[in-house]
Each structure stands twice: as structure tokens, then as C-alpha cells.
Short mmCIF file of C-alpha atoms in Angstrom, two decimals:
data_model
loop_
_atom_site.label_atom_id
_atom_site.label_comp_id
_atom_site.label_asym_id
_atom_site.label_seq_id
_atom_site.Cartn_x
_atom_site.Cartn_y
_atom_site.Cartn_z
CA GLY A 282 73.24 72.85 29.30
CA MET A 283 71.29 69.60 29.60
CA GLN A 284 74.54 67.73 28.82
CA LEU A 285 75.65 68.33 32.41
CA LEU A 286 75.33 64.70 33.53
CA PHE A 287 74.77 62.79 30.28
CA LEU A 288 77.07 60.76 28.06
CA ARG A 289 75.85 59.02 24.95
CA PHE A 290 77.42 56.54 22.57
CA SER A 291 77.62 57.92 19.04
CA ARG A 292 75.98 56.28 16.08
CA ASP A 293 79.43 55.42 14.75
CA ASP A 294 80.15 53.53 17.99
CA GLU A 295 76.98 51.48 17.56
CA ARG A 296 77.63 50.72 13.91
CA GLU A 297 81.10 49.51 14.87
CA ALA A 298 79.55 47.31 17.57
CA ASP A 299 77.19 45.81 14.97
CA ARG A 300 80.05 45.17 12.53
CA LEU A 301 82.25 43.50 15.15
CA GLY A 302 79.31 41.51 16.54
CA VAL A 303 78.67 40.01 13.12
CA GLU A 304 82.35 39.28 12.57
CA TYR A 305 82.94 37.60 15.94
CA SER A 306 79.76 35.52 15.92
CA SER A 307 80.38 34.38 12.32
CA LYS A 308 83.95 33.32 13.09
CA ILE A 309 82.72 31.01 15.88
CA ARG A 310 80.11 29.57 13.48
CA TYR A 311 76.96 31.25 14.75
CA ASP A 312 74.40 32.46 12.22
CA ALA A 313 74.64 36.25 12.52
CA HIS A 314 71.48 36.65 10.46
CA LYS A 315 69.68 35.95 13.74
CA MET A 316 71.39 39.00 15.22
CA ALA A 317 69.54 41.03 12.59
CA ASP A 318 66.24 39.77 13.99
CA PHE A 319 66.90 41.83 17.13
CA PHE A 320 66.77 45.02 15.07
CA GLN A 321 63.58 43.78 13.42
CA VAL A 322 62.04 43.70 16.90
CA LEU A 323 63.39 47.18 17.67
CA ASN A 324 61.86 48.42 14.44
CA LYS A 325 58.47 47.05 15.52
CA MET A 326 58.92 48.74 18.89
CA SER A 327 59.77 52.09 17.30
CA LEU A 328 56.70 51.87 15.07
CA ALA A 329 54.58 51.24 18.17
CA GLU A 330 56.11 54.21 19.98
CA SER A 331 53.58 56.69 18.64
CA VAL A 332 50.76 54.70 20.27
CA GLY A 333 52.35 54.18 23.67
CA GLY A 334 55.18 51.79 22.81
CA VAL A 335 58.79 51.98 23.97
CA PRO A 336 60.37 55.19 25.31
CA THR A 337 61.91 57.73 22.99
CA PHE A 338 65.45 56.51 23.72
CA LEU A 339 65.26 54.79 20.36
CA SER A 340 65.59 58.21 18.73
CA THR A 341 69.15 58.46 20.08
CA HIS A 342 70.26 55.30 18.28
CA PRO A 343 70.79 54.48 14.59
CA ASP A 344 67.57 53.57 12.80
CA PRO A 345 66.79 49.90 13.62
CA GLY A 346 65.56 49.31 10.07
CA ASP A 347 68.92 50.35 8.65
CA ARG A 348 70.75 48.24 11.24
CA TYR A 349 68.63 45.22 10.31
CA ASN A 350 69.56 45.50 6.64
CA SER A 351 73.22 46.26 7.39
CA VAL A 352 73.66 43.33 9.79
CA LYS A 353 71.90 40.95 7.42
CA GLN A 354 74.16 42.01 4.54
CA LYS A 355 77.35 41.72 6.62
CA ALA A 356 76.30 38.28 7.90
CA THR A 357 75.93 37.06 4.31
CA GLU A 358 79.29 38.54 3.37
CA TRP A 359 81.06 36.79 6.25
CA GLN A 360 79.39 33.46 5.51
CA ASN A 361 80.42 33.74 1.86
CA THR A 362 83.99 34.44 3.00
CA LEU A 363 84.31 31.79 5.72
CA LYS A 364 82.31 29.08 3.90
CA TYR A 365 81.69 26.90 6.97
CA PRO A 366 79.45 23.90 6.17
CA GLU A 367 76.83 25.11 8.68
CA TYR A 368 76.12 27.99 11.05
CA LEU A 369 74.63 27.45 14.49
CA VAL A 370 71.49 28.95 16.00
CA ASN A 371 71.00 26.80 19.13
CA GLU A 372 67.71 28.52 19.96
CA ASP A 373 66.49 25.96 22.48
CA SER A 374 69.70 25.84 24.52
CA TYR A 375 69.80 29.64 24.54
CA LEU A 376 66.20 29.85 25.79
CA GLN A 377 66.98 27.38 28.58
CA MET A 378 69.91 29.58 29.63
CA ILE A 379 67.74 32.71 29.97
CA ASN A 380 64.88 30.88 31.67
CA GLY A 381 64.14 32.77 34.90
CA ILE A 382 65.99 36.02 34.18
CA VAL A 383 64.41 39.27 35.33
CA TYR A 384 62.08 40.84 32.76
CA GLY A 385 62.16 44.61 32.46
CA GLU A 386 63.42 46.67 35.36
CA ASP A 387 64.20 44.73 38.53
CA PRO A 388 61.96 46.39 41.14
CA ARG A 389 64.55 45.52 43.76
CA GLN A 390 66.71 48.16 42.06
CA GLY A 391 63.94 50.73 41.99
CA TYR A 392 60.51 51.01 40.42
CA VAL A 393 57.80 53.58 39.72
CA ASP A 394 54.18 53.40 40.81
CA GLY A 395 52.17 56.44 39.75
CA ASN A 396 54.58 59.32 40.15
CA THR A 397 56.49 57.85 43.11
CA PHE A 398 59.85 56.11 42.84
CA TYR A 399 60.51 53.29 45.33
CA HIS A 400 63.83 51.56 46.05
CA PRO A 401 63.23 48.41 48.14
CA ASP A 402 66.88 47.43 48.63
CA MET A 403 68.04 50.89 49.75
CA LYS A 404 64.69 51.58 51.45
CA PHE A 405 63.82 55.05 50.25
CA ARG A 406 61.06 56.71 48.25
CA PHE A 407 60.34 60.06 46.62
CA SER A 408 57.63 61.50 44.38
CA PHE A 409 58.48 63.34 41.18
CA PRO A 410 56.46 65.86 39.12
CA ALA A 411 53.36 64.48 37.41
CA GLY A 412 53.83 64.16 33.66
CA TRP A 413 57.63 64.02 33.88
CA GLN A 414 59.47 61.05 32.40
CA LEU A 415 61.77 58.99 34.63
CA GLN A 416 64.80 56.93 33.62
CA ASN A 417 66.27 54.58 36.24
CA LEU A 418 69.97 53.89 35.58
CA PRO A 419 72.41 51.86 37.70
CA THR A 420 74.15 54.99 39.02
CA GLN A 421 71.41 57.64 38.91
CA VAL A 422 67.76 58.41 38.29
CA ASN A 423 66.95 61.04 35.65
CA MET A 424 63.64 62.91 35.50
CA ALA A 425 62.58 65.50 32.93
CA PRO A 426 59.49 67.13 31.44
CA LYS A 427 58.68 66.19 27.85
CA ASP A 428 59.87 69.55 26.51
CA GLY A 429 63.35 68.92 27.95
CA ASN A 430 63.60 72.38 29.51
CA ALA A 431 64.62 71.03 32.91
CA LEU A 432 66.35 68.01 34.41
CA LEU A 433 66.23 66.38 37.83
CA VAL A 434 69.00 63.94 38.72
CA PHE A 435 69.08 61.74 41.81
CA THR A 436 72.33 59.97 42.67
CA LEU A 437 74.82 59.08 45.40
CA ALA A 438 77.44 61.54 46.64
CA SER A 439 80.75 60.36 48.09
CA GLY A 440 82.44 61.81 51.16
CA SER A 441 83.14 61.26 54.82
CA SER A 442 80.57 63.87 55.85
CA LEU A 443 77.53 65.60 54.40
CA GLU A 444 79.53 68.77 53.79
CA GLN A 445 82.34 66.92 52.08
CA ALA A 446 79.91 64.96 49.90
CA ALA A 447 78.37 68.25 48.77
CA GLN A 448 81.74 69.85 48.08
CA ASN A 449 82.97 66.79 46.17
CA SER A 450 79.90 66.89 43.93
CA ILE A 451 80.27 70.61 43.29
CA ASP A 452 83.93 70.14 42.38
CA GLN A 453 83.31 67.10 40.16
CA LEU A 454 80.55 68.84 38.23
CA GLN A 455 82.61 72.05 37.99
CA MET A 456 79.82 74.14 39.46
CA THR A 457 80.19 77.54 41.11
CA LEU A 458 78.51 77.78 44.52
CA GLN A 459 76.19 80.76 44.94
CA GLU A 460 74.41 79.96 48.22
CA ASN A 461 73.87 77.12 50.67
CA LYS A 462 71.94 76.31 53.82
CA LYS A 463 71.64 73.50 56.34
CA THR A 464 68.19 71.97 56.61
CA VAL A 465 66.33 68.77 57.50
CA VAL A 466 64.42 66.48 55.13
CA ASN A 467 61.93 64.20 56.89
CA GLY A 468 64.15 63.89 59.96
CA MET A 469 67.41 63.51 58.01
CA PRO A 470 70.19 66.14 58.02
CA ALA A 471 70.47 67.87 54.66
CA LEU A 472 72.38 70.59 52.87
CA ALA A 473 70.78 72.69 50.11
CA THR A 474 72.89 74.57 47.57
CA VAL A 475 72.33 76.78 44.54
CA CYS A 476 75.09 76.73 41.93
CA LYS A 477 75.66 77.87 38.40
CA GLN A 478 77.68 76.48 35.54
CA THR A 479 78.77 78.40 32.45
CA SER A 480 79.89 76.67 29.27
CA THR A 481 80.55 77.65 25.67
CA ASP A 482 78.35 76.25 22.91
CA GLN A 483 80.74 74.60 20.46
CA SER A 484 78.62 75.36 17.40
CA SER A 485 77.73 79.01 18.07
CA GLY A 486 80.57 80.05 20.37
CA GLN A 487 78.05 81.65 22.72
CA GLN A 488 78.23 81.22 26.46
CA GLN A 489 75.39 79.36 28.17
CA THR A 490 74.60 79.52 31.87
CA ILE A 491 72.59 76.94 33.77
CA GLN A 492 71.59 76.99 37.42
CA ILE A 493 71.39 74.00 39.70
CA LEU A 494 69.46 73.49 42.91
CA SER A 495 70.97 70.59 44.87
CA TYR A 496 69.88 68.83 48.03
CA PHE A 497 72.38 66.55 49.78
CA ILE A 498 70.73 64.23 52.29
CA ASP A 499 72.36 62.14 55.03
CA TYR A 500 70.51 58.81 55.24
CA ASN A 501 72.32 56.86 58.01
CA ASN A 502 75.74 58.05 56.74
CA THR A 503 74.87 57.33 53.12
CA TYR A 504 74.75 60.59 51.18
CA PHE A 505 72.15 61.05 48.46
CA ALA A 506 72.05 64.02 46.10
CA PHE A 507 69.34 65.65 44.02
CA HIS A 508 70.34 68.08 41.27
CA GLY A 509 67.66 70.24 39.62
CA VAL A 510 69.00 71.77 36.42
CA SER A 511 67.60 74.38 34.04
CA ALA A 512 68.71 77.35 31.98
CA ALA A 513 69.31 80.34 34.22
CA SER A 514 66.39 82.14 32.59
CA ASN A 515 63.99 79.32 33.62
CA PHE A 516 65.44 78.55 37.04
CA ASN A 517 62.89 80.50 39.10
CA THR A 518 60.09 78.80 37.17
CA TYR A 519 61.32 75.32 38.11
CA PHE A 520 62.71 76.08 41.58
CA SER A 521 59.63 75.06 43.58
CA THR A 522 59.12 71.94 41.43
CA PHE A 523 62.70 70.87 42.10
CA GLU A 524 62.46 71.58 45.81
CA THR A 525 59.14 69.77 46.25
CA THR A 526 60.64 66.57 44.82
CA MET A 527 63.81 66.86 46.88
CA THR A 528 62.08 67.54 50.19
CA ASN A 529 59.64 64.62 49.94
CA PHE A 530 62.52 62.13 49.95
CA SER A 531 61.84 59.75 52.84
CA LYS A 532 62.68 56.37 54.31
CA LEU A 533 60.70 53.43 52.94
CA THR A 534 59.06 51.35 55.67
CA ASP A 535 56.00 49.89 53.89
CA GLN A 536 56.72 46.13 53.78
CA SER A 537 54.44 45.60 50.79
CA ARG A 538 56.67 48.00 48.84
CA ILE A 539 59.89 46.52 50.20
CA ASN A 540 58.97 42.88 49.46
CA VAL A 541 57.98 43.42 45.81
CA LYS A 542 59.15 40.66 43.43
CA PRO A 543 60.43 41.10 39.87
CA LYS A 544 58.75 39.73 36.77
CA LYS A 545 60.74 36.99 35.06
CA VAL A 546 61.06 35.39 31.66
CA ILE A 547 59.65 31.87 31.89
CA VAL A 548 60.32 29.42 29.04
CA LYS A 549 57.45 27.05 28.23
CA LYS A 550 57.00 24.25 25.71
CA VAL A 551 53.91 24.60 23.52
CA GLN A 552 51.63 21.63 24.21
CA ARG A 553 49.12 22.11 21.42
CA ALA A 554 49.64 23.82 18.05
CA GLY A 555 47.69 27.03 17.47
CA THR A 556 48.03 30.73 16.89
CA MET A 557 50.45 32.65 19.07
CA ALA A 558 47.47 34.41 20.66
CA SER A 559 45.81 31.13 21.64
CA VAL A 560 49.08 29.64 22.90
CA LEU A 561 49.81 32.64 25.11
CA THR A 562 46.24 32.64 26.42
CA SER A 563 46.57 28.95 27.32
CA PHE A 564 49.58 29.86 29.48
CA GLY A 565 47.56 32.50 31.32
CA THR A 566 48.94 35.61 29.61
CA PRO A 567 46.52 38.51 30.26
CA GLN A 568 44.80 39.98 27.21
CA ALA A 569 46.50 43.33 27.83
CA MET A 570 49.95 41.71 27.58
CA LEU A 571 49.45 39.55 24.48
CA GLU A 572 51.08 41.98 22.05
CA GLU A 573 54.01 42.66 24.39
CA VAL A 574 54.78 38.95 24.92
CA ALA A 575 54.34 38.19 21.21
CA LEU A 576 56.89 40.92 20.50
CA LEU A 577 59.21 39.40 23.11
CA ASN A 578 59.15 36.21 21.02
CA ASN A 579 59.20 38.06 17.66
CA ILE A 580 56.15 36.05 16.61
CA GLU A 581 52.96 37.66 15.31
CA LEU A 582 49.81 36.93 17.33
CA THR A 583 48.17 35.45 14.21
CA ALA A 584 51.15 33.21 13.36
CA GLN A 585 50.83 29.43 13.80
CA VAL A 586 53.05 27.95 16.52
CA PRO A 587 53.83 24.20 16.37
CA ALA A 588 53.57 21.85 19.35
CA GLY A 589 56.93 21.35 21.06
CA LYS A 590 58.27 24.84 20.33
CA LEU A 591 59.80 26.71 23.25
CA ILE A 592 58.44 30.22 23.80
CA LYS A 593 58.89 32.93 26.40
CA ILE A 594 56.12 34.13 28.70
CA ILE A 595 56.18 36.51 31.67
CA GLY A 596 55.72 35.26 35.20
CA GLU A 597 57.16 35.45 38.71
#
């Protein structure tokens, strides 16, 4: 039932992407062994996950350790086949090209502080359940408890009216309407619906029923939608949690929240040789961020860094 609004690339898709990436980069004379380094970084991130590292999305992808070895092997095979006299890396020119790009999530496109989600550009905010994980995607925001027994989705709904936006969403998601009511959410017209969706489990052949509480909110003729999803047997348990999140949606007027600036990747030239830790400290990197920025450069904190080398730090 939790597959209602999710699509995921398969592992075969990603292995094909790796294979083609190595082939294309090798044919235009780039050293694809450096592509393998990316998976080395991912492997470090996955190892750190158990102590507060990256999110568990890595579990939905092929093992980065295997991808590192596979890409490295394929890069060698292509170089042995093509036999170009040299293969390019162009590290410095690449670093200059990414100098100033946004690091992490662009807060202009939405950010979390505590258990409140803020969107400065669209000027709205809402709080979500404490302890739930939030994923901010370009087209929707997903929220779920760690046990995965429920799902909250926030997205846009299309239509020329609030009622039409609600009906369009119900039709697109192939839901069956059970009840609905007109309401108001912090001064904005809204429509609340309860729907169900029944599907057949492909492995067992058994039918599964989920229930969905939705709130459609008219924010100056832009229609936003919340969908709270759970198995029908758990729906009453999560109903108030869903509704509390949906009804605290409000307009964002706090200028300090609206004017937030993104972090950026800043490329710096090392002035004096030293360990990565000492170099980062000399550029003002906070102690709490040393490991993160070292990982961003794929350089150990204890490794020696020569003068003149370009490295990435985080700034504004």
C-alpha cells in the first residue's frame, strides 16, 4: 500500500547507468576510474549511517562497494580496449566550474528546522509529527515514521477550482471517495476527504486496502494537497496525526525565514601544506563539520594536503 505515490529505479537500471557512464566517459578520453571514487565516498557514507550519517535511501540502491569495484574494473577494460595515450581528469577546471553551487538542499526550495517545514519561495509552513522522517523532493514532500506504517505526502493539485483540484487528484490516484467536507485552514478555504484504495499484492494474490485522509487547501488560487496514507486497519490510529499536520498549514510571513540563504560549495587554494584537518580549520570550518567537509573532498582528516591544491569548503 505504501507504493501509492512512489516510483523507484531498479538496481538493474543503476547498473546500466554505471556501465554506460564508464563507456561514454572513456570514449571521450576521461579517466573513468575517477568515477569509481564517487562510490568510494558513498561507501564511507553508508558505513557512517549507523552513527548518524546519511539517510537510509542508500539501502534502496546497489551496494556502493560493489559499484566501486565494478566501475573500476570496467574502466580498466575500456582503457585496455581503446588504448588512448592518456586519459583526462581535469580536476582543477572541474572544481572551478562547481565553485559557488548550492550545497545540500537549497533552503529557497524548502527546509526543515526542528519539526517544521518552511518554503521561503512559496511562502508557506507546516509542522509534521516529531520523530518522523521528511524527504523534500522537487514535486512533493514525503513524511513517514521510522516503522513505515504510515505516509504523509504534501504536493500541488491541479484544477481551476478547489473542488476540481480535489477530484483530479482522486481520479489520478484511482481512489474511491468515502466522505468529504468543506472547511477552513488558517483562513484559507479547504476541502477534506476520506478515500480508500484497494489493490492486489502481486506476490500473494491477496487484496490490500489502504485509507487516505486528504486536505486540499486554496492558497490564493494555488491548490495544495496533503495525503495521509495507512493500511485500513491502522487508519483510525493515524487519523488525528494526519489531521494535525494538515490543519497547521499556514502562510509564511516571518522575514527571517523567508530571507534564508543557501550554503554553497566554495573552492579554495591551500596556502600552507598540512593535514586536511588543519587546512580546513585554517579556512574557518567549524569543528563539528570537519568530517563532513573532508568526506566532501574524499580526503581523510589525517592525510597531508600540499600547498596549491584546490579543495572544497562550505560557505555562503
